[in-house]
Short mmCIF file of C-alpha atoms in Angstrom, two decimals:
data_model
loop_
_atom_site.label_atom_id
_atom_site.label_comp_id
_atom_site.label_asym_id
_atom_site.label_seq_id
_atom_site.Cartn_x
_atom_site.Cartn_y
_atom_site.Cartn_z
CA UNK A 29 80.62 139.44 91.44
CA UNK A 30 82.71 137.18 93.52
CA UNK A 31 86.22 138.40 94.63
CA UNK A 32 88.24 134.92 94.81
CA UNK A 33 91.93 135.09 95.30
CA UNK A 34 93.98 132.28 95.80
CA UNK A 35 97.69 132.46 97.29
CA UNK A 36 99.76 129.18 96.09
CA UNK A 37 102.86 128.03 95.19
CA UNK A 38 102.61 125.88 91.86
CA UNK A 39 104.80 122.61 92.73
CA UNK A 40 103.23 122.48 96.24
CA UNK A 41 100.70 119.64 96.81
CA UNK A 42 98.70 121.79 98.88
CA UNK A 43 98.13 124.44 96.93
CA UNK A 44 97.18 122.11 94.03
CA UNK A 45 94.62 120.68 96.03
CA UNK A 46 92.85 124.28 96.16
CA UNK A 47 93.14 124.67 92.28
CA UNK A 48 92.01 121.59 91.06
CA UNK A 49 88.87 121.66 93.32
CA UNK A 50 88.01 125.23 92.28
CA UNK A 51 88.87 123.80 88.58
CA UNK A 52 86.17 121.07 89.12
CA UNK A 53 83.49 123.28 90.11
CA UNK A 54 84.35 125.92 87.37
CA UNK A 55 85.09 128.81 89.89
CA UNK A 56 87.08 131.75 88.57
CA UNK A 57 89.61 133.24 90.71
CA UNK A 58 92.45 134.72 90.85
CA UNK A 59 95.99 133.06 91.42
CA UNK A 60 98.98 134.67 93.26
CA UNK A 61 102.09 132.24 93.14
CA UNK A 62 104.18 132.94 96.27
CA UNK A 63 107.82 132.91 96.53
CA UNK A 64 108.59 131.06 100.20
CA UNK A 65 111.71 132.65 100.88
CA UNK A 66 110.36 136.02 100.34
CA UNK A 67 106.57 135.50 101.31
CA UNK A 68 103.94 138.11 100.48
CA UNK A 69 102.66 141.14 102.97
CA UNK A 70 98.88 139.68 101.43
CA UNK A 71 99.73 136.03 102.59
CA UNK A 72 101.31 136.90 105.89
CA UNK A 73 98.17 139.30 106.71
CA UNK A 74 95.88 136.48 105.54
CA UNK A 75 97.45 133.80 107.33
CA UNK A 76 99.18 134.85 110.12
CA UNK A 77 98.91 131.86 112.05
CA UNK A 78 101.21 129.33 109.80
CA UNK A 79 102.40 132.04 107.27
CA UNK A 80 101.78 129.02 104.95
CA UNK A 81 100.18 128.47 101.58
CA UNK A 82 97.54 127.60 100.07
CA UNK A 83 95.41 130.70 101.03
CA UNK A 84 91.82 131.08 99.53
CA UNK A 85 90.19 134.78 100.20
CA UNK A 86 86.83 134.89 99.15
CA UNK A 87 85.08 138.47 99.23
CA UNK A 88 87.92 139.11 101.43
CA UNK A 89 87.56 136.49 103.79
CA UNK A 90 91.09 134.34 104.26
CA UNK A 91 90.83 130.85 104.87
CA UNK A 92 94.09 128.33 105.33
CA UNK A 93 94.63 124.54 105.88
CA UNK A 94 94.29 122.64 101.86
CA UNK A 95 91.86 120.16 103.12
CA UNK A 96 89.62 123.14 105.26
CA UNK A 97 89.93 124.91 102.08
CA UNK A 98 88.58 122.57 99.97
CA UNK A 99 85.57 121.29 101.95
CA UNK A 100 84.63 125.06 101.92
CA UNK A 101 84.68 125.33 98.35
CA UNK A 102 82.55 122.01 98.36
CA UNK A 103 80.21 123.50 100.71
CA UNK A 104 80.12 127.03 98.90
CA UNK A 105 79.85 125.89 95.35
CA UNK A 106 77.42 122.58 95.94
CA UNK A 107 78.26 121.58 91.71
CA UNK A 108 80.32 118.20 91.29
CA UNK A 109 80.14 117.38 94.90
CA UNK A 110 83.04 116.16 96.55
CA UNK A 111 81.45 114.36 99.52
CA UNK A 112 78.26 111.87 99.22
CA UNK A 113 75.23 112.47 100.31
CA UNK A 114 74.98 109.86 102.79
CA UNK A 115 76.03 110.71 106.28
CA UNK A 116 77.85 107.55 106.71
CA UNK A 117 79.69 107.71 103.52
CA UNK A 118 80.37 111.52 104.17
CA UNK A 119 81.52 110.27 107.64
CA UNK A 120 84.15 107.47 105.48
CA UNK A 121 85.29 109.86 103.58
CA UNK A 122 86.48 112.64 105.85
CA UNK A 123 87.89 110.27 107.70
CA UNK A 124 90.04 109.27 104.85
CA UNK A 125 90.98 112.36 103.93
CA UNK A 126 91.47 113.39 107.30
CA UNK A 127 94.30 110.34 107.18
CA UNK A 128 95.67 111.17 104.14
CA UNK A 129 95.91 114.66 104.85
CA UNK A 130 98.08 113.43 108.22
CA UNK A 131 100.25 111.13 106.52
CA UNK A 132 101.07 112.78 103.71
CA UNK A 133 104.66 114.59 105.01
CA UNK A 134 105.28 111.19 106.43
CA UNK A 135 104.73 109.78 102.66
CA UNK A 136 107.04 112.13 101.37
CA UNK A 137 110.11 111.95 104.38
CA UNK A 138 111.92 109.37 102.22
CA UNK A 139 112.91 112.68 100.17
CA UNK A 140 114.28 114.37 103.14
CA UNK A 141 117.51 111.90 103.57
CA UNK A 142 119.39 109.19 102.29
CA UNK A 143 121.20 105.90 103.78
CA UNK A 144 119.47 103.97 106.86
CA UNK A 145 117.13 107.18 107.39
CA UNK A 146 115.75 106.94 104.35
CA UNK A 147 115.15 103.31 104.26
CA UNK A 148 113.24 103.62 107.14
CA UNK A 149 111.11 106.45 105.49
CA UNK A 150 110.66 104.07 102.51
CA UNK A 151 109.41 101.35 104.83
CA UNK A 152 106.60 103.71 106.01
CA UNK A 153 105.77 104.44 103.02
CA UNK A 154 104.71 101.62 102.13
CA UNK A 155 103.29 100.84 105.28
CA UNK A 156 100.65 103.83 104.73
CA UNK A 157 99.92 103.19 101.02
CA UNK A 158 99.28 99.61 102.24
CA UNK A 159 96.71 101.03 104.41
CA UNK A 160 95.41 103.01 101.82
CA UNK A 161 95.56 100.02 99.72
CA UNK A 162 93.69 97.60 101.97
CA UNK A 163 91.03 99.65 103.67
CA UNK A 164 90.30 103.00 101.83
CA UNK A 165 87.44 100.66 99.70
CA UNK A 166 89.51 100.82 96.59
CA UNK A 167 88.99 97.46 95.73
CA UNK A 168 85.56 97.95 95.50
CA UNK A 169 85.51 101.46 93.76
CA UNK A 170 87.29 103.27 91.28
CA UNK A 171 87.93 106.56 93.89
CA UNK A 172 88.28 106.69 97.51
CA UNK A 173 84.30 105.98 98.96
CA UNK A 174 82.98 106.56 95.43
CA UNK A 175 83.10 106.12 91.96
CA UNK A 176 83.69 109.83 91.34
CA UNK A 177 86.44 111.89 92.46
CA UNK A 178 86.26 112.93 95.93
CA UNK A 179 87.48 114.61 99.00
CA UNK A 180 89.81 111.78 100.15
CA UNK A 181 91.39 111.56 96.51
CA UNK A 182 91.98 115.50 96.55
CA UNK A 183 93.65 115.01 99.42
CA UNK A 184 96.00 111.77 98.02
CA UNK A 185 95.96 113.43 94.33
CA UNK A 186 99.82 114.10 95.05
CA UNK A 187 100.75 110.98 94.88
CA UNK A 188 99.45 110.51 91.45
CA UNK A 189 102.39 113.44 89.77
CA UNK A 190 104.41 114.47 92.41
CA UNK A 191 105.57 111.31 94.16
CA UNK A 192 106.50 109.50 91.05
CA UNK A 193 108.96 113.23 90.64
CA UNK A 194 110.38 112.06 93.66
CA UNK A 195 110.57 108.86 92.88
CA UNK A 196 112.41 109.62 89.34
CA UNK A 197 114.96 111.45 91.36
CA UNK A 198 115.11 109.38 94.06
CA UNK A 199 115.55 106.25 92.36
CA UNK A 200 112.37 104.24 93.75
CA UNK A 201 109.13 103.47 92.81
CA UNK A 202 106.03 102.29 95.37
CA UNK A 203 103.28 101.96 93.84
CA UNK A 204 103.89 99.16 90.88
CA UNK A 205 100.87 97.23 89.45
CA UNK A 206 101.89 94.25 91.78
CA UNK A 207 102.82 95.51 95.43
CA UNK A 208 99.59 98.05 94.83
CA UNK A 209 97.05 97.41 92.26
CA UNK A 210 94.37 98.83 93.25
CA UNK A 211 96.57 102.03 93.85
CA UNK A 212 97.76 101.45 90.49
CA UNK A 213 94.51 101.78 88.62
CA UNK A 214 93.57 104.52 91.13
CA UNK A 215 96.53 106.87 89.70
CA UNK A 216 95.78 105.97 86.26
CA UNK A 217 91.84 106.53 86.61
CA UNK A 218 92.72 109.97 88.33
CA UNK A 219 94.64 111.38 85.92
CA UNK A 220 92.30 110.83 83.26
CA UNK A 221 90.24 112.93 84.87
CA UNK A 222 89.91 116.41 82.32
CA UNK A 223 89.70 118.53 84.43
CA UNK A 224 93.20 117.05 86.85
CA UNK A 225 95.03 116.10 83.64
CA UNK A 226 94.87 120.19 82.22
CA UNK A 227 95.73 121.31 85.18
CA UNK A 228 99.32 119.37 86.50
CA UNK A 229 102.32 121.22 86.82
CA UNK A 230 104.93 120.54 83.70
CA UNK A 231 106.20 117.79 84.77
CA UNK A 232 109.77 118.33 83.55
CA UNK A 233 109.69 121.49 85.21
CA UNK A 234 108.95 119.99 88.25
CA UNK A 235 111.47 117.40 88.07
CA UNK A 236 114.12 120.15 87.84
CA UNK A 237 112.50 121.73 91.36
CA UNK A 238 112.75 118.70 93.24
CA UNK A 239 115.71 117.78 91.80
CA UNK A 240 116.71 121.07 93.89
CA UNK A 241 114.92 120.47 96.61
CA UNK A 242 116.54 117.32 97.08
CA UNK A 243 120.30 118.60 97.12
CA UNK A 244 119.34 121.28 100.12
CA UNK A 245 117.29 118.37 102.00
CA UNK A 246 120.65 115.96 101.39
CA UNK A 247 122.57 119.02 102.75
CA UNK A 248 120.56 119.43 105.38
CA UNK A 249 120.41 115.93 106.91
CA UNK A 250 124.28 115.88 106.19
CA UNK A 251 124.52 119.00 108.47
CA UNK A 252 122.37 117.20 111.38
CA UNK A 253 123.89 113.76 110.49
CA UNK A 254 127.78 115.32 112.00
CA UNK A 255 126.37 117.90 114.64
CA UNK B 10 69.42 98.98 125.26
CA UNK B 11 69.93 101.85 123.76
CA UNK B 12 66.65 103.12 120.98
CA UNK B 13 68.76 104.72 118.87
CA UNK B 14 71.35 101.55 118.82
CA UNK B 15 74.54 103.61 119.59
CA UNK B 16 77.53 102.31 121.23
CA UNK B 17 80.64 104.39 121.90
CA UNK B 18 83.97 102.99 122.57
CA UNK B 19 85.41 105.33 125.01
CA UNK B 20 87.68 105.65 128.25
CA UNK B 21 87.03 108.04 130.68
CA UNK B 22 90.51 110.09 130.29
CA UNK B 23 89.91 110.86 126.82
CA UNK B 24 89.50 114.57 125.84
CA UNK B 25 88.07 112.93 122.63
CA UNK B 26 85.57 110.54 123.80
CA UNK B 27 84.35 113.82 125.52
CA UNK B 28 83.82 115.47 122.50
CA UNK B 29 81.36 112.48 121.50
CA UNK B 30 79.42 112.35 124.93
CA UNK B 31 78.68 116.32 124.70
CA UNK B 32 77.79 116.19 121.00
CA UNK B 33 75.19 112.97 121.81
CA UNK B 34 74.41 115.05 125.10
CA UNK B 35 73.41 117.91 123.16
CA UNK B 36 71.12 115.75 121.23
CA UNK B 37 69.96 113.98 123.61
CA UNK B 38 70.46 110.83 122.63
CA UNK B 39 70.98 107.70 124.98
CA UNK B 40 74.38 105.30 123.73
CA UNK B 41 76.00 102.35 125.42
CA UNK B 42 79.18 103.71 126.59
CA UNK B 43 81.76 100.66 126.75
CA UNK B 44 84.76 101.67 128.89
CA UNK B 45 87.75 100.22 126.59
CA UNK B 46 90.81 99.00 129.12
CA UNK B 47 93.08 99.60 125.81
CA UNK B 48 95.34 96.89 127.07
CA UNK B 49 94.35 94.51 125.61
CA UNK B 50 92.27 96.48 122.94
CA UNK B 51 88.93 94.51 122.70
CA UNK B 52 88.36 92.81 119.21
CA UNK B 53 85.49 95.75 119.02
CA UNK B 54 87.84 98.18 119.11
CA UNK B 55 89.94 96.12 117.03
CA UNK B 56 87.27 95.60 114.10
CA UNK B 57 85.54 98.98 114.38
CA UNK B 58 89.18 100.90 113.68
CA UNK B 59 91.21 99.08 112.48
CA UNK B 60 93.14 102.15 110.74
CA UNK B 61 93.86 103.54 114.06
CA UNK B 62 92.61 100.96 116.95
CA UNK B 63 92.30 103.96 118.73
CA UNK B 64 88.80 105.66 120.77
CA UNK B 65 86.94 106.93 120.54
CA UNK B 66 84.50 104.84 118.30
CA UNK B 67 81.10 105.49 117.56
CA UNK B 68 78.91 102.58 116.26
CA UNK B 69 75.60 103.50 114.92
CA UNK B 70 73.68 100.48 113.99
CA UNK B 71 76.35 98.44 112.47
CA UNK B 72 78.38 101.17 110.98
CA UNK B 73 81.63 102.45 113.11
CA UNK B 74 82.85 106.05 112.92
CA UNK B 75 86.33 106.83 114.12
CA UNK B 76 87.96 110.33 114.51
CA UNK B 77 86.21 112.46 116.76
CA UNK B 78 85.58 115.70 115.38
CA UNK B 79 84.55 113.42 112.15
CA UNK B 80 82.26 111.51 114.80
CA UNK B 81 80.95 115.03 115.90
CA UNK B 82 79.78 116.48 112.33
CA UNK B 83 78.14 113.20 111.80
CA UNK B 84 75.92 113.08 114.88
CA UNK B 85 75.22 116.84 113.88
CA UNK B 86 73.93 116.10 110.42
CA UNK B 87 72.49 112.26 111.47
CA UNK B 88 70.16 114.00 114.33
CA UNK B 89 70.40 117.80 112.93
CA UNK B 90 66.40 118.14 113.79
CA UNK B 91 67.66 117.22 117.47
CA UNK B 92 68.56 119.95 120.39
CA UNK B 93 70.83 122.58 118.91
CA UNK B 94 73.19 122.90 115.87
CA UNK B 95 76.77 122.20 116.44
CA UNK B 96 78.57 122.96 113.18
CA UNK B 97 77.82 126.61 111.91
CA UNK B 98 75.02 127.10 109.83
CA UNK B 99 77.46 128.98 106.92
CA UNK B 100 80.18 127.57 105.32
CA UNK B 101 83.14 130.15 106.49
CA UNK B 102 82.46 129.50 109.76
CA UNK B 103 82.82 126.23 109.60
CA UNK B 104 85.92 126.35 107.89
CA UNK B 105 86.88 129.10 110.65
CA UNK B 106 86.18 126.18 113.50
CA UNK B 107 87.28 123.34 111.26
CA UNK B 108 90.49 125.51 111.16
CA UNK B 109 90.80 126.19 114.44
CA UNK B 110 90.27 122.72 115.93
CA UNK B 111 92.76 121.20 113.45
CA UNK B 112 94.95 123.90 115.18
CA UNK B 113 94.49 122.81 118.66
CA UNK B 114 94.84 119.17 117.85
CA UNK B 115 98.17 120.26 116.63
CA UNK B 116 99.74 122.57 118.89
CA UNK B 117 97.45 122.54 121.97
CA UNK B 118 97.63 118.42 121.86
CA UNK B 119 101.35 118.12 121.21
CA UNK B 120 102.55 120.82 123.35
CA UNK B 121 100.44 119.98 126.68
CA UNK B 122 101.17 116.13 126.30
CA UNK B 123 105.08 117.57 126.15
CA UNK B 124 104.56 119.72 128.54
CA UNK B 125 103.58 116.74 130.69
CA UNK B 126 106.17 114.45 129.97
CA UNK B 127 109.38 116.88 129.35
CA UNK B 128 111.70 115.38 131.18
CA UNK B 129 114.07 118.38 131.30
CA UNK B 130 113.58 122.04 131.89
CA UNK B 131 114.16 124.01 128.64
CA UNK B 132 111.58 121.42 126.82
CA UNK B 133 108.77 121.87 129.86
CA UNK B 134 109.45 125.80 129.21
CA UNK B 135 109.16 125.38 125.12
CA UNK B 136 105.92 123.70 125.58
CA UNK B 137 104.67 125.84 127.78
CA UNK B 138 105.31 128.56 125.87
CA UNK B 139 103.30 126.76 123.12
CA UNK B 140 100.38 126.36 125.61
CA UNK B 141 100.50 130.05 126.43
CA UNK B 142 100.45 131.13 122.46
CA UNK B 143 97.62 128.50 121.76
CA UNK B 144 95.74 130.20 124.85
CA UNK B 145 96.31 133.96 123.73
CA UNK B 146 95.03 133.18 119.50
CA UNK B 147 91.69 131.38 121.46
CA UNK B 148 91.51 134.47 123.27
CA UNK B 149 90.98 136.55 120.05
CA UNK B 150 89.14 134.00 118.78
CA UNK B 151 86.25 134.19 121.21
CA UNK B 152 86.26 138.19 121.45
CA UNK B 153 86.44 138.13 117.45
CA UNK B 154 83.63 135.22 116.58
CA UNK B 155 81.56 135.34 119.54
CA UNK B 156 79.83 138.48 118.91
CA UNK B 157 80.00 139.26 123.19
CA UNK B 158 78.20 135.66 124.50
CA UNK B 159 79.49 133.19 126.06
CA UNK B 160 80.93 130.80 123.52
CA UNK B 161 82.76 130.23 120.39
CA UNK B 162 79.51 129.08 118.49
CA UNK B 163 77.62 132.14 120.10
CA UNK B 164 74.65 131.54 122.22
CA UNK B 165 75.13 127.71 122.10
CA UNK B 166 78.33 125.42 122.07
CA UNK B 167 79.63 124.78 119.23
CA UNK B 168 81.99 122.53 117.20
CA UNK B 169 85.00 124.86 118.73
CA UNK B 170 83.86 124.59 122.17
CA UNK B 171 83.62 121.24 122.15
CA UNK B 172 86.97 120.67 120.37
CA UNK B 173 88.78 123.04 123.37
CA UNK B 174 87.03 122.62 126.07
CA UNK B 175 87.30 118.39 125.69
CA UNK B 176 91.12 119.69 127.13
CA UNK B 177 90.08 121.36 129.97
CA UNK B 178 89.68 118.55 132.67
CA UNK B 179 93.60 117.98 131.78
CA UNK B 180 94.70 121.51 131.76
CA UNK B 181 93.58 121.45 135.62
CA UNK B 182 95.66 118.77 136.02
CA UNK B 183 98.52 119.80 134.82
CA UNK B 184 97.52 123.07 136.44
CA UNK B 185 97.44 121.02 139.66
CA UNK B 186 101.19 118.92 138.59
CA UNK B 187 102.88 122.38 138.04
CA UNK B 188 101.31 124.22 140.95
CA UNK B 189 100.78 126.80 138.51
CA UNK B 190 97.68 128.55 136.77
CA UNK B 191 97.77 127.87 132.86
CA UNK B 192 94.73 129.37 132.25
CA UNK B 193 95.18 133.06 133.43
CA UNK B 194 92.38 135.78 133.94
CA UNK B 195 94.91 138.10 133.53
CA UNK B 196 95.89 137.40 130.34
CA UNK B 197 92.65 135.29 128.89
CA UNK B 198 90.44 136.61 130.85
CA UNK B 199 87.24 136.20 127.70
CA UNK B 200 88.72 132.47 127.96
CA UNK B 201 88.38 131.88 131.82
CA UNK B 202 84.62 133.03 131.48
CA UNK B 203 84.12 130.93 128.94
CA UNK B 204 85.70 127.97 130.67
CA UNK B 205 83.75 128.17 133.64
CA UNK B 206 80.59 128.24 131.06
CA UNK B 207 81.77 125.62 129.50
CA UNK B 208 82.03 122.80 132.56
CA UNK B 209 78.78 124.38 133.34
CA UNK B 210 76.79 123.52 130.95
CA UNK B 211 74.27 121.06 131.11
CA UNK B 212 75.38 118.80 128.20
CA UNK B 213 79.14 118.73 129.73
CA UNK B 214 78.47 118.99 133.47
CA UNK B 215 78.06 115.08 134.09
CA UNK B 216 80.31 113.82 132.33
CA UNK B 217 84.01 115.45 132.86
CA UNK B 218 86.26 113.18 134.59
CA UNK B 219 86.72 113.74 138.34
CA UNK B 220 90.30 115.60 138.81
CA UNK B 221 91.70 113.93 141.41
CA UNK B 222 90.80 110.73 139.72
CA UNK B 223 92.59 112.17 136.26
CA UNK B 224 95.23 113.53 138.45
CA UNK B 225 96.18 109.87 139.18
CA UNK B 226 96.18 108.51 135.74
CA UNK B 227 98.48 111.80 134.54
CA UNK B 228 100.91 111.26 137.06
CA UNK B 229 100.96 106.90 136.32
CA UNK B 230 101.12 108.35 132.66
CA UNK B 231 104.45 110.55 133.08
CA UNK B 232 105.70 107.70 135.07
CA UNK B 233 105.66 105.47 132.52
CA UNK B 234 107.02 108.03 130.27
CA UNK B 235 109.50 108.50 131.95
CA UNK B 236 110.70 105.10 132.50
CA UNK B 237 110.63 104.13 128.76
CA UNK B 238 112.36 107.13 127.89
CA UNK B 239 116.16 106.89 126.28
CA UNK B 240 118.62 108.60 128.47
CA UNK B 241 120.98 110.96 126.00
#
């Protein structure tokens, strides 16, 4: 019998990344949602290193990093693979996850402030989507190096729920049928994925936790803004 | 010409470029290495990453791979019936070195290119400290995964040997800027062995960049830093 726990925190990206992979390959497990401000004596034992989630512990065996995580569970549990077979394509498609992964806190700065900051954070936005956009193969395929879901769109899958929840609150929207279309179909094809689609966060309850999130990130760039 | 047609994009300074000469070393395969200036990036580079337009690249046939440790796995599983396995045969381990060379691209990267080009005390001595906390988790690292030999990936080098010891050449320069030992038999003692191992080994040993010579470019390097750097 396997023994798989998972340590999460349900409106992180990260930790969603863990779920719906284990979701895709049918793997029971166990979830443990963490609260940050008062984290777990499991989760700090299991990863002491960043003290972060997500956490997967399989027979007792932690592992941390979303994206490491992930590739393990591809590797462990070889059903609905996430990576081609080719060793070129495999090679693609690390490397854009491995990007994604990178540039995803950058993606989401424009959260962080407001004013000239923020418009700055907006602008590289865009400039990463546009990369995304123009060279992840998307005009050629309906995922990222494939036409089935893969590594590199677990690892942008975010940007499919959550951004557009920042975006509500924020007041701005990136990726519109025009300035992005191949994004555009990318989101919609991604959530109609069964397995993704059961398994997003409520979205008004998420709405209300960024809408939070956002007031003690304003008050927190206010603070540094008049130090 | 090369048999195999590979060409690798590469400068000599580059920890990462390293990382692709040892893992073609190790399978003894013959590449073109083309030296890349990087100023002015050749339309090569240019084409082959355009993402990043950064080196290393690794162009096999007529397909580029960027990203080193990315370029690593795929020589590994391209030539896996060649010389020795780099990635670990079972998936934890692999996500255990994956893990861990994600970490020192992070904090060993960032904190010894700081560490270089601090430009006051208390940021120098924050880096530092950095370098010294990276140093002591590798040290448990090796005693932990390497079962008593000589490397991370056991008898053989691995993907985390590679992905560390790439670094060394510059940690003996800075060792050499800060008149200073970094690496410290008295507190990483496991990790001194295995460094001296490491630059040792027959698919490493020709191809580290001469000190002095690195020496050189690190101190141009902070120069330059230096200069474009916004006074407070």
């Amino acid at each position: 019998m396997e023994d798989i726990k998972v340590f999460g925190l349900w409106s992180s990206p990260f930790s969603q990344r863990v779920v719906w992979t284990l979701k895709l390959k049918g793997v029971s497990y166990e979830y443990y949602d963490e609260d940050l401000a008062n984290k777990s004596n499991l989760l700090l034992q299991y990863n002491p290193i960043y003290k972060k989630v997500p956490v997967l512990v399989h027979n007792g065996k932690p592992i941390s990093e979303s994206m490491v995580i992930v590739q393990y569970i591809d590797e462990t549990w070889p059903q609905i693979p996430l990576l081609p077979q080719d060793a070129y394509e495999r090679a693609k498609a690390r490397f854009w996850s491995k990007f994604i992964e990178e540039k995803s806190m950058q993606m989401m700065e424009f959260f962080l402030y407001d004013g000239e900051r923020q418009e700055r954070a907006i602008k590289e936005t865009l400039d990463i989507l546009r990369v995304i956009e123009n060279e992840s193969g998307l005009s050629e395929k309906m995922f990222i190096c494939g036409n089935t879901i893969g590594l590199a769109d677990i690892a942008l899958g975010w940007v499919a729920h959550t951004l557009p929840v920042m975006e509500e609150i924020v007041g701005v929207k990136f990726i519109t049928i025009d300035a992005f279309p191949h994004l555009h179909s990318w989101v919609k094809n991604f959530l109609e994925i069964p397995v993704i689609k059961n398994n997003l966060p409520p979205h008004e309850k998420l709405v209300e936790y960024f809408r939070e999130r956002r007031k003690v990130f304003l008050a927190m760039a206010s603070h540094h803004h008049h130090h | 010409m090369a048999t195999n047609d590979l060409k690798l994009l590469s400068t000599p300074s580059s920890p990462f470029a390293l990382r692709v000469k040892i893992a073609l070393n190790i399978k003894g395969l013959d590449y073109d290495n083309i030296v890349e200036t990087m100023n002015p990036k050749s339309d090569l580079l240019l084409q082959s990453n355009p993402v990043y337009k950064k080196i290393p690249v690794l162009i096999h046939g007529d397909k580029p791979i960027s990203e080193s440790a990315i370029i690593v796995e795929y020589i590994d599983e391209v030539w896996k019936n060649n010389g020795t396995p780099i990635l670990p045969s079972n998936a934890y381990d692999c996500a255990i070195a994956r893990f861990w060379v994600a970490y020192i691209d992070d904090k060993w990267y960032n904190s010894s290119r700081n560490h270089l080009v601090a430009q006051n005390e208390e940021s120098k001595k924050a880096n530092f400290d950095q370098m010294e906390e990276v140093l002591l988790r590798l040290e448990d690292v090796l005693n932990k995964y390497s079962e008593g030999k000589e490397f991370f990936g056991g008898d053989k080098i691995g993907f985390l040997d590679i992905g560390f010891g790439s670094y060394l050449s510059w940690l003996r320069v800075t060792e050499k800027m800060i008149g200073k030992k970094v690496l410290d038999e008295t507190k990483t003692p496991a990790l001194v062995k295995w460094a001296e191992a490491f630059v040792a080994h027959p698919a490493v040993k020709g191809n580290l960049p001469e000190i002095d010579k690195l020496l050189e470019f690190a101190k141009g390097l902070v120069q330059r830093m230096a200069a474009a750097a916004c006074p407070k």
